[in-house]
Coordinates of C-alpha atoms and ligand atoms in Angstrom, one line a residue:
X1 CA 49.5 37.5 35.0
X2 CA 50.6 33.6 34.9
X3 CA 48.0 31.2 35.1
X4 CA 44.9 33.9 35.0
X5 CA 41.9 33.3 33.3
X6 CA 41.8 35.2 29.9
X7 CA 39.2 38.1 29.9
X8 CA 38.7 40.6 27.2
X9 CA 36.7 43.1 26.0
X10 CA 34.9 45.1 23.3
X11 CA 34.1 48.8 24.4
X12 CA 31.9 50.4 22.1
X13 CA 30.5 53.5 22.8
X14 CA 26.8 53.7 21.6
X15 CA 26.5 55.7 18.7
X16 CA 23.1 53.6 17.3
X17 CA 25.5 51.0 15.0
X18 CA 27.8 48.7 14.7
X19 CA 30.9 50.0 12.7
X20 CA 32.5 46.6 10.5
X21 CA 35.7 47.5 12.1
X22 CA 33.9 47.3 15.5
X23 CA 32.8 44.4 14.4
X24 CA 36.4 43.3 13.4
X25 CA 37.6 44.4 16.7
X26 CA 34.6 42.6 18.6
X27 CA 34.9 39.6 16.9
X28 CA 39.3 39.6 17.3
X29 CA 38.2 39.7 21.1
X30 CA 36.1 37.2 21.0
X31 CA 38.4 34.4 19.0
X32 CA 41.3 35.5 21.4
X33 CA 38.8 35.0 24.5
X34 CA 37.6 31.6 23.5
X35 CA 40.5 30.1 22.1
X36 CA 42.3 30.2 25.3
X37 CA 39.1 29.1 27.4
X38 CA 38.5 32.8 28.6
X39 CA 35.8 35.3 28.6
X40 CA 34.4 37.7 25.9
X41 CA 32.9 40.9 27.6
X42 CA 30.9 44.0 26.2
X43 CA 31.5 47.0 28.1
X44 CA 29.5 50.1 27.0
X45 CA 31.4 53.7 26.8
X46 CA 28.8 56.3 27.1
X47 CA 30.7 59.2 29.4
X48 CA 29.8 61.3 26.4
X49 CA 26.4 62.3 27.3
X50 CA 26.3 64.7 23.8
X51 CA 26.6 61.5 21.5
X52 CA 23.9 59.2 23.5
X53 CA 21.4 57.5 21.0
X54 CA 18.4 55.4 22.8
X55 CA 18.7 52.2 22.6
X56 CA 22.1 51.8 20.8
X57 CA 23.3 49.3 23.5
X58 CA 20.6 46.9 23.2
X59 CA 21.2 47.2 18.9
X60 CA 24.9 46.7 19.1
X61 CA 24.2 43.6 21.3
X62 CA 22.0 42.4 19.0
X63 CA 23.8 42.9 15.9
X64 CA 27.1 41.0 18.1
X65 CA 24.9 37.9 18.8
X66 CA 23.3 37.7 15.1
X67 CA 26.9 37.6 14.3
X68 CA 27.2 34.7 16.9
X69 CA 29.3 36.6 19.3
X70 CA 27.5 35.8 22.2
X71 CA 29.3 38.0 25.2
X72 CA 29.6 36.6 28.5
X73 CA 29.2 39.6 30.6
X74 CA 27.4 43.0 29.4
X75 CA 24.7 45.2 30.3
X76 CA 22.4 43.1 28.7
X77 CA 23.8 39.8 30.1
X78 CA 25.0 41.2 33.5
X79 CA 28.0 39.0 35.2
X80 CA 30.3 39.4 38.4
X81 CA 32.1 42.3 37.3
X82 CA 29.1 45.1 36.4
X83 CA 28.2 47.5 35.9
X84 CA 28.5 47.5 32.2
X85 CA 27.7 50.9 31.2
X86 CA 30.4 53.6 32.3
X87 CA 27.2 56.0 33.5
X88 CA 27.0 53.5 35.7
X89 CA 30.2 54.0 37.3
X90 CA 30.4 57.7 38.3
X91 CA 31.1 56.6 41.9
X92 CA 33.9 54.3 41.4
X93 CA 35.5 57.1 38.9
X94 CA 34.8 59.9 41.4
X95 CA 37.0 57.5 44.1
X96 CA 40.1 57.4 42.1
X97 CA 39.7 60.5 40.8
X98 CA 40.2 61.8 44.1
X99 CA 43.1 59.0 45.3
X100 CA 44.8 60.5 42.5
X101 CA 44.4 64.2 43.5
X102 CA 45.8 63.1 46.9
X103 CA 48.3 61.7 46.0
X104 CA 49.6 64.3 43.6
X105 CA 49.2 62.7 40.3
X106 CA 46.2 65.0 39.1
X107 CA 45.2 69.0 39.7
X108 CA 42.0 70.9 39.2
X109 CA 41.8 73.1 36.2
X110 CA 39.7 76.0 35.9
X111 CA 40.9 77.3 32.3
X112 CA 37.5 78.4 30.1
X113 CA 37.6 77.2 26.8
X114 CA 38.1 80.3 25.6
X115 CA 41.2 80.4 27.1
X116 CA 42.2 77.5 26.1
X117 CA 42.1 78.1 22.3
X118 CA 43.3 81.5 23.0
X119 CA 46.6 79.4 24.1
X120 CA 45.9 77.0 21.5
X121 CA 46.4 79.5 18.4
X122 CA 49.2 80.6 20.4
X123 CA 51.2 77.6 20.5
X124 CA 50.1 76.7 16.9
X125 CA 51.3 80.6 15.9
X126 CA 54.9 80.0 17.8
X127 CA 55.2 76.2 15.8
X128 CA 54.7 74.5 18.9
X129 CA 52.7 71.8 19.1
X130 CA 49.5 72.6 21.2
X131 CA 49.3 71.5 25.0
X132 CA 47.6 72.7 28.1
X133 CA 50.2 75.8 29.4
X134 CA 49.6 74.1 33.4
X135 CA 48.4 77.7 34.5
X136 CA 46.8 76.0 37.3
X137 CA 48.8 73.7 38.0
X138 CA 49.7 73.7 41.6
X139 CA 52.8 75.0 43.6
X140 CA 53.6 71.9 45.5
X141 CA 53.5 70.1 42.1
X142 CA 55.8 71.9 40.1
X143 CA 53.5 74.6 38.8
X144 CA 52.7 78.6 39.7
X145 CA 49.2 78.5 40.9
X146 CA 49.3 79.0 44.7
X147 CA 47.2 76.7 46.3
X148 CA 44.8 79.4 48.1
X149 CA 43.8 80.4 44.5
X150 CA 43.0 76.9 43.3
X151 CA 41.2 76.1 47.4
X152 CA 39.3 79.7 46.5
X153 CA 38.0 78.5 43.2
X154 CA 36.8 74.9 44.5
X155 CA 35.2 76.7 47.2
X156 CA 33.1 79.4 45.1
X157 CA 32.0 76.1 43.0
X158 CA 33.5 76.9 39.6
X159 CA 33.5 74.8 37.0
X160 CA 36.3 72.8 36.6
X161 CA 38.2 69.4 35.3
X162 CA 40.9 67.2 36.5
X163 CA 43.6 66.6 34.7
X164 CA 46.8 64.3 35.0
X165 CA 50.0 65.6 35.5
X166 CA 52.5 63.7 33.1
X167 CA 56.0 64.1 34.1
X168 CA 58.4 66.1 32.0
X169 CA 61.0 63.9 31.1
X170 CA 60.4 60.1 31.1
X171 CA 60.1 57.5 28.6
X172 CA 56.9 55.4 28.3
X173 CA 57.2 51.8 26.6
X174 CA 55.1 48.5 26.2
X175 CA 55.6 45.6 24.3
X176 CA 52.4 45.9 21.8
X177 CA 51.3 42.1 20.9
X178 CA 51.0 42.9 17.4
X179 CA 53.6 45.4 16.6
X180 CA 56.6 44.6 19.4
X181 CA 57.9 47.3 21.4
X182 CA 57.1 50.8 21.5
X183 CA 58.3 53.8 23.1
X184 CA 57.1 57.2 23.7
X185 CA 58.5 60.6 25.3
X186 CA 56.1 62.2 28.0
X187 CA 57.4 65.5 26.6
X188 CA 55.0 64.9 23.9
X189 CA 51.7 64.0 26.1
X190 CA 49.3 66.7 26.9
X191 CA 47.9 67.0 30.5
X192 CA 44.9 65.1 30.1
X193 CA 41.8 66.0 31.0
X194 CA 40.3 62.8 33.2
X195 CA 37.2 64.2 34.7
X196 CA 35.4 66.7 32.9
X197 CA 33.3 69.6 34.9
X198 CA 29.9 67.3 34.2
X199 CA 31.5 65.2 36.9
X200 CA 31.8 62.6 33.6
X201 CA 34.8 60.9 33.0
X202 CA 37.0 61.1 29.5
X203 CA 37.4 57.5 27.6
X204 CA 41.4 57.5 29.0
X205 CA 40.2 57.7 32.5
X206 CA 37.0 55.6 32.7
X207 CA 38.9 52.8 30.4
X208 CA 41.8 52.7 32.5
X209 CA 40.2 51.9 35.7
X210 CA 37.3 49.6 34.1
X211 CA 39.7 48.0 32.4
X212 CA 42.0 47.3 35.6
X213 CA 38.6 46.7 37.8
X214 CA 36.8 44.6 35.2
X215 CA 40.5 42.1 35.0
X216 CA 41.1 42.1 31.7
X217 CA 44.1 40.1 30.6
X218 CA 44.0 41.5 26.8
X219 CA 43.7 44.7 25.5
X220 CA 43.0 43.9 21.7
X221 CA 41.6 47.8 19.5
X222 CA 41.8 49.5 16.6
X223 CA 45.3 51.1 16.0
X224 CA 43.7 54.5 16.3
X225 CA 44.1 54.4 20.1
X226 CA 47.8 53.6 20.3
X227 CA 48.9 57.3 20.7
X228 CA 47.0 57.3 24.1
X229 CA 48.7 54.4 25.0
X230 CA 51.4 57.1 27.1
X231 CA 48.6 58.4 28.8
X232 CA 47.3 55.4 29.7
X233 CA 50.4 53.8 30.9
X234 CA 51.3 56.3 33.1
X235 CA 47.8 56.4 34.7
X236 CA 48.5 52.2 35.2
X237 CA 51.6 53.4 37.4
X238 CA 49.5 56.4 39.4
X239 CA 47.4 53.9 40.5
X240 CA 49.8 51.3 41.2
X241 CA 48.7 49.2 38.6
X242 CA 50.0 46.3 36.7
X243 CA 48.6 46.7 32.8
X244 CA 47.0 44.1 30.9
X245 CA 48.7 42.8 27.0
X246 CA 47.8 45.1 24.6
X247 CA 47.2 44.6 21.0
X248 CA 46.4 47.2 18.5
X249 CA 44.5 46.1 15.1
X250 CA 45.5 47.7 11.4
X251 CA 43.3 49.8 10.1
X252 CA 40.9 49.1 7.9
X253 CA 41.1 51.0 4.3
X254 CA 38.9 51.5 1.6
X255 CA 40.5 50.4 -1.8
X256 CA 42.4 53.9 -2.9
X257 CA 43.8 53.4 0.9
X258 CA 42.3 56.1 2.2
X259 CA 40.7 55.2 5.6
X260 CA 37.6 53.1 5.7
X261 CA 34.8 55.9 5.3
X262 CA 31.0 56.2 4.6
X263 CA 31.6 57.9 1.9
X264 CA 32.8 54.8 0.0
X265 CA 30.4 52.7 1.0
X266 CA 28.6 51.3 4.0
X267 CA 30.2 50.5 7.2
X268 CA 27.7 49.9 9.7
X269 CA 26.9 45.6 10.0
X270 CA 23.3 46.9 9.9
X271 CA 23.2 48.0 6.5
X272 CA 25.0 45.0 5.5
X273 CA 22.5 42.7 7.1
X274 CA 19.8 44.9 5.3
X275 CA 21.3 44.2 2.1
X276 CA 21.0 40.2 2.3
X277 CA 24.5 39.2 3.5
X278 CA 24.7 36.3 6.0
X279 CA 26.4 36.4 9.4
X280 CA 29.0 33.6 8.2
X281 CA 30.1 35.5 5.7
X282 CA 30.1 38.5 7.6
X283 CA 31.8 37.2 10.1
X284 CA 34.2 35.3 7.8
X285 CA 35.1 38.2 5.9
X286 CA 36.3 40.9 8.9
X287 CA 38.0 38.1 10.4
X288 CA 39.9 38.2 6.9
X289 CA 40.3 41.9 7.3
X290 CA 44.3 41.5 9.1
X291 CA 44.4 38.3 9.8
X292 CA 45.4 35.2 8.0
X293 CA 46.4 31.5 9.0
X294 CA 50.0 31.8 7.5
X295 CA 52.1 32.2 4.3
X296 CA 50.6 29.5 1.5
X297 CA 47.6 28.6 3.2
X298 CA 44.7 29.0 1.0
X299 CA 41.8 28.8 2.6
X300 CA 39.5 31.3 2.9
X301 CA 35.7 29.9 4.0
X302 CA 36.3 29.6 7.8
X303 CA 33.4 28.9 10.2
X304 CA 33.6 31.0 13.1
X305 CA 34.6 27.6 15.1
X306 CA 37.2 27.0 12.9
X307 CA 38.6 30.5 13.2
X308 CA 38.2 29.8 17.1
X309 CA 40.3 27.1 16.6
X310 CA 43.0 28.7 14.1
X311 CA 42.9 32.2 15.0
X312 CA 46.1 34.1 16.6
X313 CA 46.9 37.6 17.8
X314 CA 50.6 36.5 16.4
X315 CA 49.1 36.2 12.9
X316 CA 47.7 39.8 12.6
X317 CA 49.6 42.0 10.4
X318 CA 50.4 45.5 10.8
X319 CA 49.7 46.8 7.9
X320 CA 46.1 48.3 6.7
X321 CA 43.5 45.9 5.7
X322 CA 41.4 46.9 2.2
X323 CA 37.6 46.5 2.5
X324 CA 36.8 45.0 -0.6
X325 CA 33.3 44.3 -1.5
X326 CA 33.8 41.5 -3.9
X327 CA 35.9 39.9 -1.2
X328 CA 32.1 39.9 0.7
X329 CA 30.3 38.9 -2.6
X330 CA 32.2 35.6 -3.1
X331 CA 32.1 35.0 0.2
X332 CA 28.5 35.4 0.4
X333 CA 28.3 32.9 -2.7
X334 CA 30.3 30.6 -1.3
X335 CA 28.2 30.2 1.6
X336 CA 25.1 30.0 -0.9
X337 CA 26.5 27.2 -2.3
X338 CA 26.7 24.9 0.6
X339 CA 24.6 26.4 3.0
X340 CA 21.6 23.4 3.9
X341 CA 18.2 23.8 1.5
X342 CA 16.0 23.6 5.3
X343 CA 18.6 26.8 6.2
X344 CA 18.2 28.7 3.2
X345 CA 14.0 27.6 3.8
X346 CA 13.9 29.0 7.0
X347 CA 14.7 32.6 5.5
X348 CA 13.3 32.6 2.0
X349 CA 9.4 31.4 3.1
X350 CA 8.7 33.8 5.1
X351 CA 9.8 36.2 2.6
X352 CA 8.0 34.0 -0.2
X353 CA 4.8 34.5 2.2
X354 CA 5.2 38.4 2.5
X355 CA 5.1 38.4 -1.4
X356 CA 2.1 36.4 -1.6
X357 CA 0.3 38.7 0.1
X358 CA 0.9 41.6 -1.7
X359 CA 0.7 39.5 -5.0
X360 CA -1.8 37.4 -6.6
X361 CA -0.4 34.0 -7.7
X362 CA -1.7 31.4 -10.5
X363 CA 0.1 28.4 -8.9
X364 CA -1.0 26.2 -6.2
X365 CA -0.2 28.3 -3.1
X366 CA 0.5 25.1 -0.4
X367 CA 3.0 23.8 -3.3
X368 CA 5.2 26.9 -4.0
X369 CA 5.5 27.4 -0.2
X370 CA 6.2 24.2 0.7
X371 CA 9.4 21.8 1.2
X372 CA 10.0 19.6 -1.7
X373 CA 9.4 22.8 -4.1
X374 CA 11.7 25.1 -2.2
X375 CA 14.1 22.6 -2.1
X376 CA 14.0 22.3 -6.0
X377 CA 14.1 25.8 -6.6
X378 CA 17.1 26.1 -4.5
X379 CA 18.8 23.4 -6.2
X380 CA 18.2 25.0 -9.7
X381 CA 19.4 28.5 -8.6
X382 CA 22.0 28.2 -6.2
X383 CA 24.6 28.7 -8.6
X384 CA 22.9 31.9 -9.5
X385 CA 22.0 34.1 -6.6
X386 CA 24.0 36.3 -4.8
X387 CA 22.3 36.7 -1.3
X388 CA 19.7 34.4 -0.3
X389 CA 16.5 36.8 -0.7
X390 CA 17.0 36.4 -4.0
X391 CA 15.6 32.9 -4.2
X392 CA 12.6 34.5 -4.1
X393 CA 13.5 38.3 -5.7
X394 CA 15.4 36.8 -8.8
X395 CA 13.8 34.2 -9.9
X396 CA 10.3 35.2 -9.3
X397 CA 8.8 33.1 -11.8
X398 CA 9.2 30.2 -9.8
X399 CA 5.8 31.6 -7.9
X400 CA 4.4 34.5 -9.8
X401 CA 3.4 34.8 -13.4
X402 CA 5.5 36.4 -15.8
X403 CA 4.1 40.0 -16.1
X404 CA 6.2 41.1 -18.8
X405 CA 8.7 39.5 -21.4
X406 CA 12.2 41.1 -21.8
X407 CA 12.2 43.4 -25.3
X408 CA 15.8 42.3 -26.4
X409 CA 15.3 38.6 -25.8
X410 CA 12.0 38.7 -27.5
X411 CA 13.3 40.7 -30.7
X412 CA 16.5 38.4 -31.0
X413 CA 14.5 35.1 -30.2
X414 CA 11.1 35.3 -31.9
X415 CA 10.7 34.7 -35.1
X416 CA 7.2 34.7 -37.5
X417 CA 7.3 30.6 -36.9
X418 CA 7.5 30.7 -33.3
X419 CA 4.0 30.8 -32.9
X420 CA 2.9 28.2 -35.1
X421 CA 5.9 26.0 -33.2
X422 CA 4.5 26.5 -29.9
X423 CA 1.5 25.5 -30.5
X424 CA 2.4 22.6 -32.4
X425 CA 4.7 21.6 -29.7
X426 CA 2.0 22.3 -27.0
X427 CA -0.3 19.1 -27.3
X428 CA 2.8 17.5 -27.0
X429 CA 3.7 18.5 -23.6
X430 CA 0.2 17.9 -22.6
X431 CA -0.1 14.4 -23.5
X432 CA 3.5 13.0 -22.2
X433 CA 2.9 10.6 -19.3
X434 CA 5.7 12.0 -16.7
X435 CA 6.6 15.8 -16.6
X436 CA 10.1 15.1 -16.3
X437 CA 13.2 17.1 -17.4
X438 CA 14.9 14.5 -19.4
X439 CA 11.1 13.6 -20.9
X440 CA 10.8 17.3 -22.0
X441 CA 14.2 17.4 -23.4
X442 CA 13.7 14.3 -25.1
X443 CA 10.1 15.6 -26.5
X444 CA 11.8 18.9 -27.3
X445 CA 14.6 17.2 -29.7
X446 CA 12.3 14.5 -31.2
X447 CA 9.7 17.5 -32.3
X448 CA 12.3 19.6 -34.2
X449 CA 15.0 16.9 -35.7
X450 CA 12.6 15.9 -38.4
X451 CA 11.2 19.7 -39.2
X452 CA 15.8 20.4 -39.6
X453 CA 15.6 23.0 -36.7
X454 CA 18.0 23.6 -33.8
X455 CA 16.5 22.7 -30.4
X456 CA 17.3 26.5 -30.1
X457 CA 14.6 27.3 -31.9
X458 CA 12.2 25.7 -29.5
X459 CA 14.2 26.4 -26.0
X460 CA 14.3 30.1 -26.4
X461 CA 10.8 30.9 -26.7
X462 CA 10.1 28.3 -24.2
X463 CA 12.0 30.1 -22.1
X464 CA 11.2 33.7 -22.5
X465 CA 7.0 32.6 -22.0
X466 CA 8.0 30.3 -19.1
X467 CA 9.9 33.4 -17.4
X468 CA 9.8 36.3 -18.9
X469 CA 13.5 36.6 -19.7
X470 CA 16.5 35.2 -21.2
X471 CA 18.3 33.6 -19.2
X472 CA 18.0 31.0 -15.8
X473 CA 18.8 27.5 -15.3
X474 CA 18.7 24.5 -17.3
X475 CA 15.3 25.3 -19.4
X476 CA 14.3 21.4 -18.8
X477 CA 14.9 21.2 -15.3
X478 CA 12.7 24.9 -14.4
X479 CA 10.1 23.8 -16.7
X480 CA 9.5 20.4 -14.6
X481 CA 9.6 22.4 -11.3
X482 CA 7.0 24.7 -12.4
X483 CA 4.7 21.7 -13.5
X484 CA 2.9 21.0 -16.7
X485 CA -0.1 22.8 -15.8
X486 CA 1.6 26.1 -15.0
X487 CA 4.1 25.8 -18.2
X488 CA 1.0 25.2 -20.7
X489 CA -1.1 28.0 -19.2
X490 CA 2.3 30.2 -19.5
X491 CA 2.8 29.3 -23.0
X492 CA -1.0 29.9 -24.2
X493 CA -0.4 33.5 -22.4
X494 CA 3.0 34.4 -24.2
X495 CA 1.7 33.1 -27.9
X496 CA -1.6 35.6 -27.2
X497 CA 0.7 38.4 -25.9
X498 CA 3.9 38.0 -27.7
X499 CA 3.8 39.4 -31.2
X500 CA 6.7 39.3 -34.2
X501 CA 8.9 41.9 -33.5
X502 CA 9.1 44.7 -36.3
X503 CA 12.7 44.3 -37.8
Ligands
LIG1 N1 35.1 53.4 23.3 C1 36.3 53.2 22.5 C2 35.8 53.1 21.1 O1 34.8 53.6 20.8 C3 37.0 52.0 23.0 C4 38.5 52.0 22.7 C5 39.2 50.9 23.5 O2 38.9 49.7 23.1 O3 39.9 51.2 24.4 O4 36.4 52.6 20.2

């Protein structure tokens, strides 16, 4: 393998998602593959024709390349090693399905299901653990099942599979990347089944051969297909094989350490990216999911090209990662914070847009959508959103009316003078020459000094009639944003609406 050009692969099979430890495992291949120059491929595992969903390869492309793992070969993409999608490749199965019946490594099997849980129970009844009993396995390989029996059977047409024949007493070892070297007894590994009687292959058999056919260098998965590593193995040395590396990822756990699970929460990337999240956090947060630069670093915001750069199978633990959701959240904030106002523009006006169709707005329409008052309202709320839709969804005052003021804020911040202070204060606002937040504060703290009140007394109200609740970002700095037209029409409206509360 010295000196070959590094190929690996994600393998989903296409059940309508993207799982976030697909995503994980996708995105582990994909740092491997390009940090050593080398080739990212999707290969799509549909041999189960019971679990197909339409269109789930084109979606789990998609989601991959919003997430900016852009695969060099797939169905979608084609390349020099296709096709992509196992049901594709019944012919190329069929041929070394057959090699290996030739050549003694595989039988037919005509055992009904029936049977085979009649056997199951069995076994399970006498404390064994459950295998295939090899009743038609043949005479020339070690079995009882004359061979005219077995010839009979293909000849009438019955149903049947192939399976493999592992041999009774060997040891199977690889060195695993991640987890060093590990061995396994063939008296544990059931005859697999590798073509099943809808002339389909199983995952072990199909991957195996694509796998070999496709040159992959790296084998990098989820830690839930290490037990068929044996199988696996042993089907590299029927064929006369070499196999690639492997490296098998740690689970991913939900925080009581159980294994990650709907039932805790959401693990398809969809319904992340329908809740708001960004890809760069996303993507920054699986890749945090078992991996980490080394002991005492302590960063934690990586760009997907600076975890090209730093990322290495050797720094991948064994132990199970823990999903946790505030992880995301800060992450997501994070990003927030320094993401580019024109980014965060790109996303939030044509949300903005959607609103203002649904809604009826006071304020100048070309302003509110446009640059320099996005930009502002970014500035002011950056430090206070949590995803970015909720430049718009939060702080909704910024283009829409208050409709309502919040009860508690109102009860604890208006008093019988509030009305009489507000409209005192009013023709103030109206006659200052610039609208500027240090001219309003200034204003604000000339107006009450000399009646002996708090500037509290003035910002609250302000607040709560500007919008609506009781709590934002500097009071000066919103008020000069929304203009002195809009924060004049906004205080007439809240001194008409807004009574004394009854204590
Ligand atoms: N199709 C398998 C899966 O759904 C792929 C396993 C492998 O990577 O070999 O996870």
């Amino acid at each position: 393998m010295v000196g070959k050009r590094v190929r690996t692969r994600f393998a989903p099979s296409p059940t309508g998602y993207l799982h976030v430890g697909g995503l994980r495992t996708a995105l582990y291949n994909y740092l491997f593959a390009k940090k050593m120059d080398g080739d990212f491929i999707v290969r799509i595992e549909d041999t189960d024709q019971s679990r197909k969903v339409a269109d789930a390869q084109e979606n789990l492309i998609k989601t991959l390349e919003w997430a900016g793992l852009v695969p060099d070969e797939s169905p979608v993409h084609g390349g020099d090693f296709g096709p992509y999608l196992q049901s594709e490749r019944l012919d190329i199965y069929k041929k070394y399905c057959e090699q290996l019946l030739e050549e003694g490594y595989a039988y037919h099997c005509f055992a009904t299901s029936e049977e085979l849980e009649e056997n199951r129970q069995l076994q399970i009844k006498q404390g064994l653990q459950p295998k295939y009993n090899r009743k038609w396995l043949p005479e020339e390989m070690g079995g009882s099942m004359p061979r005219c029996e077995i010839q009979k059977k293909i000849d009438e047409g019955a149903p049947s599979v192939v399976r493999m024949k592992v041999p009774d007493y060997v040891s199977v070892w690889f060195e695993d990347v991640i987890r060093g070297p590990i061995e396994f007894d063939s008296a544990t590994i059931d005859d697999q089944v590798l073509m099943k009687s809808d002339g389909f292959p199983t995952y072990h058999f199909a991957s195996v051969i694509d796998d070999h056919l496709m040159e992959f260098t790296h084998i990098i998965r989820g830690e839930e297909w290490l037990p068929s590593m044996p199988k696996h193995l042993l089907l590299y040395e029927f064929l006369g094989w070499e196999p690639p590396k492997y490296a098998h990822l740690p689970l991913l756990l939900n925080p009581d350490r159980s294994k990650l699970s709907k039932r805790q929460g959401d693990v398809s990337v969809e319904d992340y990216i329908r809740k708001g999240y960004s890809s760069e956090a996303i993507v920054n947060f699986v890749a945090l999911l078992g991996w980490n630069q080394g002991e005492g670093c302590e960063q934690e915001v990586y760009s997907l090209q600076e975890l090209t750069e730093k990322f290495s199978l050797e720094r991948v633990g064994k132990a199970g990662s823990i999903f946790t959701i505030d992880k995301l959240n800060w992450l997501e904030k994070q990003y927030i914070k320094s993401r580019p106002a024109e980014d965060i523009i790109r996303v939030i006006r044509p949300l903005l847009i959607s609103e203002l169709e649904k809604k009826e707005t006071l304020l100048d329409r070309p302003t509110i959508t446009g640059d320099r008052y996005l930009e502002d309202v970014i500035e002011l709320m950056r430090e206070r959103v949590g995803f970015e839709h909720e430049f718009v969804t939060f702080s909704s005052y910024f283009f829409f009316e208050p409709e309502e003021y919040e009860e508690a804020a109102v009860q604890k911040r208006w008093t019988p003078d509030t009305k009489s202070l507000l409209s005192e204060f009013l023709p103030v606002l109206e006659s200052m020459p610039d609208f500027t937040a240090e001219a309003i504060e200034a204003a604000l703290k000339e107006f009450v000094a000399p009646k002996g009140l708090k500037a509290a007394a003035l910002i609250h109200p302000l607040r709560i009639v500007s919008s609506g609740v009781s709590f934002g970002p500097s009071l000066y700095h919103m008020l000069e944003v929304l203009g002195r037209e809009a924060v004049v029409r906004r205080i007439q409206k809240g001194m008409a609406i807004i009574t004394v509360p009854q204590q």
